[in-house]
Amino acid sequence: MLVSTMYLKILSHPVFMNLNFHMPMVVDLSHPLIMLEGENGSGKSTLLYSIYYALKGETVDNYAYRLDQRGTQLGKVMLFDAEQHNPRNNPSLFEDDAAMHEFLMTASHGQVMLSLFRETFPQLPDGTVLLLDEPEMALSQANQRRVLKMLKELVDTKHFRIVAATHSPHLLNAPQTYVINLDRHVNRNVTTGPLGMEGASTIH
């Protein structure tokens, strides 16, 4: 897997300050496959969107940040929210694609989600930064394991960088993932090798 150095320093953010996070927050984005862990309301989605805005270089009211890429080259940045961006909620977008439109009308929520990982995301350009909010939504335990395998393949074969906010133990407990736990405000590197030491990249 690709190993490089990249940090996001959040200097000010109204949500995190309300959650009593000490500023600045330093978020280690060096690992190519990162999982954001935490209880409901812990700030996972907020951090995911904060990463998105920083990678896109966007200005957001009351959100101040610095992105240290240290020479890291970033490709296309895509944010997929499983709740907001579910294709089944927007079938009119596929009226010109009869096969896809029929699939959306007949498939289950889980089948549609799985098809995104199997067919849609692999079509994105090499080096894409893929940000996922609860990608396990509607997926069975077996399909969550399949999704993990697909995510690892995107990293290994297409050099994706992936950050996912998730509750899935299959994604959180995989030895290939770097876990940021927002309940304990720490980054937990669960891999071995040259990717860093456990606790070395604490969110202060």
C-alpha positions as a Python dict, from the first residue, in 0.01 Angstrom:
ca = {
    (1, 'M'): (0, 0, 0),
    (2, 'L'): (103, 358, -63),
    (3, 'V'): (271, 520, 235),
    (4, 'S'): (303, 899, 246),
    (5, 'T'): (265, 1179, 495),
    (6, 'M'): (-34, 1411, 518),
    (7, 'Y'): (-187, 1593, 815),
    (8, 'L'): (-494, 1809, 862),
    (9, 'K'): (-471, 2064, 1140),
    (10, 'I'): (-814, 2197, 1239),
    (11, 'L'): (-761, 2534, 1407),
    (12, 'S'): (-1126, 2616, 1464),
    (13, 'H'): (-1453, 2435, 1407),
    (14, 'P'): (-1785, 2518, 1580),
    (15, 'V'): (-1904, 2156, 1604),
    (16, 'F'): (-1582, 2017, 1746),
    (17, 'M'): (-1551, 2304, 1990),
    (18, 'N'): (-1907, 2233, 2104),
    (19, 'L'): (-1804, 1869, 2152),
    (20, 'N'): (-1515, 1989, 2372),
    (21, 'F'): (-1238, 1891, 2133),
    (22, 'H'): (-925, 2087, 2210),
    (23, 'M'): (-806, 2307, 1925),
    (24, 'P'): (-604, 2256, 1722),
    (25, 'M'): (-702, 1904, 1624),
    (26, 'V'): (-427, 1723, 1434),
    (27, 'V'): (-561, 1447, 1210),
    (28, 'D'): (-317, 1200, 1054),
    (29, 'L'): (-428, 1129, 696),
    (30, 'S'): (-110, 952, 594),
    (31, 'H'): (-255, 602, 578),
    (32, 'P'): (-435, 513, 253),
    (33, 'L'): (-723, 331, 427),
    (34, 'I'): (-866, 517, 727),
    (35, 'M'): (-1175, 443, 937),
    (36, 'L'): (-1345, 702, 1160),
    (37, 'E'): (-1493, 534, 1468),
    (38, 'G'): (-1724, 671, 1736),
    (39, 'E'): (-2071, 680, 1886),
    (40, 'N'): (-2360, 862, 1719),
    (41, 'G'): (-2297, 1234, 1749),
    (42, 'S'): (-1924, 1197, 1817),
    (43, 'G'): (-1829, 1398, 1509),
    (44, 'K'): (-1745, 1129, 1251),
    (45, 'S'): (-1947, 1280, 966),
    (46, 'T'): (-1838, 1630, 1065),
    (47, 'L'): (-1474, 1525, 1042),
    (48, 'L'): (-1535, 1349, 711),
    (49, 'Y'): (-1689, 1663, 561),
    (50, 'S'): (-1412, 1873, 716),
    (51, 'I'): (-1155, 1656, 538),
    (52, 'Y'): (-1351, 1698, 214),
    (53, 'Y'): (-1353, 2077, 239),
    (54, 'A'): (-983, 2085, 321),
    (55, 'L'): (-885, 1857, 33),
    (56, 'K'): (-1096, 2067, -203),
    (57, 'G'): (-944, 2386, -64),
    (58, 'E'): (-1287, 2531, 15),
    (59, 'T'): (-1362, 2812, 257),
    (60, 'V'): (-1631, 2739, 516),
    (61, 'D'): (-1767, 2983, 774),
    (62, 'N'): (-1605, 2942, 1118),
    (63, 'Y'): (-1388, 2652, 998),
    (64, 'A'): (-1015, 2727, 994),
    (65, 'Y'): (-765, 2462, 890),
    (66, 'R'): (-423, 2392, 746),
    (67, 'L'): (-352, 2095, 522),
    (68, 'D'): (5, 1967, 524),
    (69, 'Q'): (46, 1740, 221),
    (70, 'R'): (428, 1726, 236),
    (71, 'G'): (452, 1654, -136),
    (72, 'T'): (161, 1407, -142),
    (73, 'Q'): (-16, 1419, -478),
    (74, 'L'): (-394, 1402, -457),
    (75, 'G'): (-629, 1297, -736),
    (76, 'K'): (-1001, 1350, -774),
    (77, 'V'): (-1180, 1400, -441),
    (78, 'M'): (-1521, 1235, -410),
    (79, 'L'): (-1756, 1232, -110),
    (80, 'F'): (-2025, 965, -95),
    (81, 'D'): (-2286, 982, 179),
    (82, 'A'): (-2477, 652, 180),
    (83, 'E'): (-2791, 825, 304),
    (84, 'Q'): (-2791, 1140, 91),
    (85, 'H'): (-2637, 1007, -230),
    (86, 'N'): (-2814, 672, -262),
    (87, 'P'): (-2896, 629, -635),
    (88, 'R'): (-3231, 471, -542),
    (89, 'N'): (-3341, 813, -417),
    (90, 'N'): (-3261, 972, -755),
    (91, 'P'): (-3383, 729, -1025),
    (92, 'S'): (-3461, 1019, -1261),
    (93, 'L'): (-3085, 1066, -1306),
    (94, 'F'): (-3076, 733, -1489),
    (95, 'E'): (-3373, 771, -1724),
    (96, 'D'): (-3135, 751, -2021),
    (97, 'D'): (-2988, 425, -1894),
    (98, 'A'): (-3272, 174, -1913),
    (99, 'A'): (-3077, -114, -1760),
    (100, 'M'): (-2960, 94, -1463),
    (101, 'H'): (-3304, 245, -1414),
    (102, 'E'): (-3462, -102, -1406),
    (103, 'F'): (-3196, -224, -1164),
    (104, 'L'): (-3268, 65, -926),
    (105, 'M'): (-3639, -8, -939),
    (106, 'T'): (-3602, -379, -866),
    (107, 'A'): (-3290, -418, -653),
    (108, 'S'): (-3274, -390, -276),
    (109, 'H'): (-3098, -104, -100),
    (110, 'G'): (-2810, -336, -14),
    (111, 'Q'): (-2776, -463, -372),
    (112, 'V'): (-2755, -107, -502),
    (113, 'M'): (-2492, -17, -244),
    (114, 'L'): (-2285, -324, -326),
    (115, 'S'): (-2301, -243, -699),
    (116, 'L'): (-2141, 96, -629),
    (117, 'F'): (-1835, -74, -480),
    (118, 'R'): (-1825, -346, -741),
    (119, 'E'): (-1887, -137, -1053),
    (120, 'T'): (-1903, 240, -996),
    (121, 'F'): (-1611, 326, -768),
    (122, 'P'): (-1356, 118, -966),
    (123, 'Q'): (-1435, 339, -1269),
    (124, 'L'): (-1304, 648, -1087),
    (125, 'P'): (-955, 770, -1189),
    (126, 'D'): (-643, 625, -1033),
    (127, 'G'): (-538, 816, -724),
    (128, 'T'): (-892, 918, -630),
    (129, 'V'): (-954, 1027, -271),
    (130, 'L'): (-1278, 853, -176),
    (131, 'L'): (-1461, 976, 135),
    (132, 'L'): (-1743, 750, 252),
    (133, 'D'): (-2008, 816, 516),
    (134, 'E'): (-2138, 486, 659),
    (135, 'P'): (-2063, 275, 349),
    (136, 'E'): (-2192, -37, 528),
    (137, 'M'): (-2547, 100, 534),
    (138, 'A'): (-2798, -173, 437),
    (139, 'L'): (-2523, -430, 377),
    (140, 'S'): (-2521, -776, 533),
    (141, 'Q'): (-2225, -895, 741),
    (142, 'A'): (-2096, -1098, 448),
    (143, 'N'): (-2124, -801, 210),
    (144, 'Q'): (-1945, -575, 457),
    (145, 'R'): (-1652, -816, 436),
    (146, 'R'): (-1676, -803, 56),
    (147, 'V'): (-1673, -424, 64),
    (148, 'L'): (-1359, -427, 279),
    (149, 'K'): (-1190, -646, 19),
    (150, 'M'): (-1301, -409, -259),
    (151, 'L'): (-1169, -106, -69),
    (152, 'K'): (-831, -276, -22),
    (153, 'E'): (-821, -358, -393),
    (154, 'L'): (-890, 8, -480),
    (155, 'V'): (-596, 109, -261),
    (156, 'D'): (-362, -160, -391),
    (157, 'T'): (-444, -154, -761),
    (158, 'K'): (-564, 202, -824),
    (159, 'H'): (-375, 387, -548),
    (160, 'F'): (-693, 528, -392),
    (161, 'R'): (-685, 707, -58),
    (162, 'I'): (-1001, 617, 137),
    (163, 'V'): (-1151, 762, 454),
    (164, 'A'): (-1475, 613, 586),
    (165, 'A'): (-1697, 704, 881),
    (166, 'T'): (-1834, 370, 994),
    (167, 'H'): (-1986, 156, 1269),
    (168, 'S'): (-1891, -171, 1098),
    (169, 'P'): (-1665, -396, 1310),
    (170, 'H'): (-1551, -564, 988),
    (171, 'L'): (-1406, -236, 863),
    (172, 'L'): (-1283, -115, 1202),
    (173, 'N'): (-1111, -436, 1310),
    (174, 'A'): (-934, -517, 983),
    (175, 'P'): (-555, -518, 1029),
    (176, 'Q'): (-514, -315, 709),
    (177, 'T'): (-706, -12, 836),
    (178, 'Y'): (-597, 290, 1039),
    (179, 'V'): (-864, 379, 1294),
    (180, 'I'): (-934, 726, 1430),
    (181, 'N'): (-1149, 693, 1741),
    (182, 'L'): (-1338, 1015, 1808),
    (183, 'D'): (-1477, 890, 2140),
    (184, 'R'): (-1124, 871, 2282),
    (185, 'H'): (-991, 1148, 2057),
    (186, 'V'): (-699, 936, 1941),
    (187, 'N'): (-573, 783, 1620),
    (188, 'R'): (-513, 411, 1656),
    (189, 'N'): (-282, 249, 1407),
    (190, 'V'): (-380, -118, 1406),
    (191, 'T'): (-127, -225, 1145),
    (192, 'T'): (234, -328, 1188),
    (193, 'G'): (528, -212, 984),
    (194, 'P'): (649, 133, 877),
    (195, 'L'): (315, 314, 909),
    (196, 'G'): (376, 453, 1257),
    (197, 'M'): (338, 364, 1622),
    (198, 'E'): (10, 321, 1807),
    (199, 'G'): (-99, 652, 1956),
    (200, 'A'): (170, 845, 1770),
    (201, 'S'): (-80, 1070, 1598),
    (202, 'T'): (-310, 1172, 1881),
    (203, 'I'): (-597, 1411, 1819),
    (204, 'H'): (-534, 1659, 2100),
}
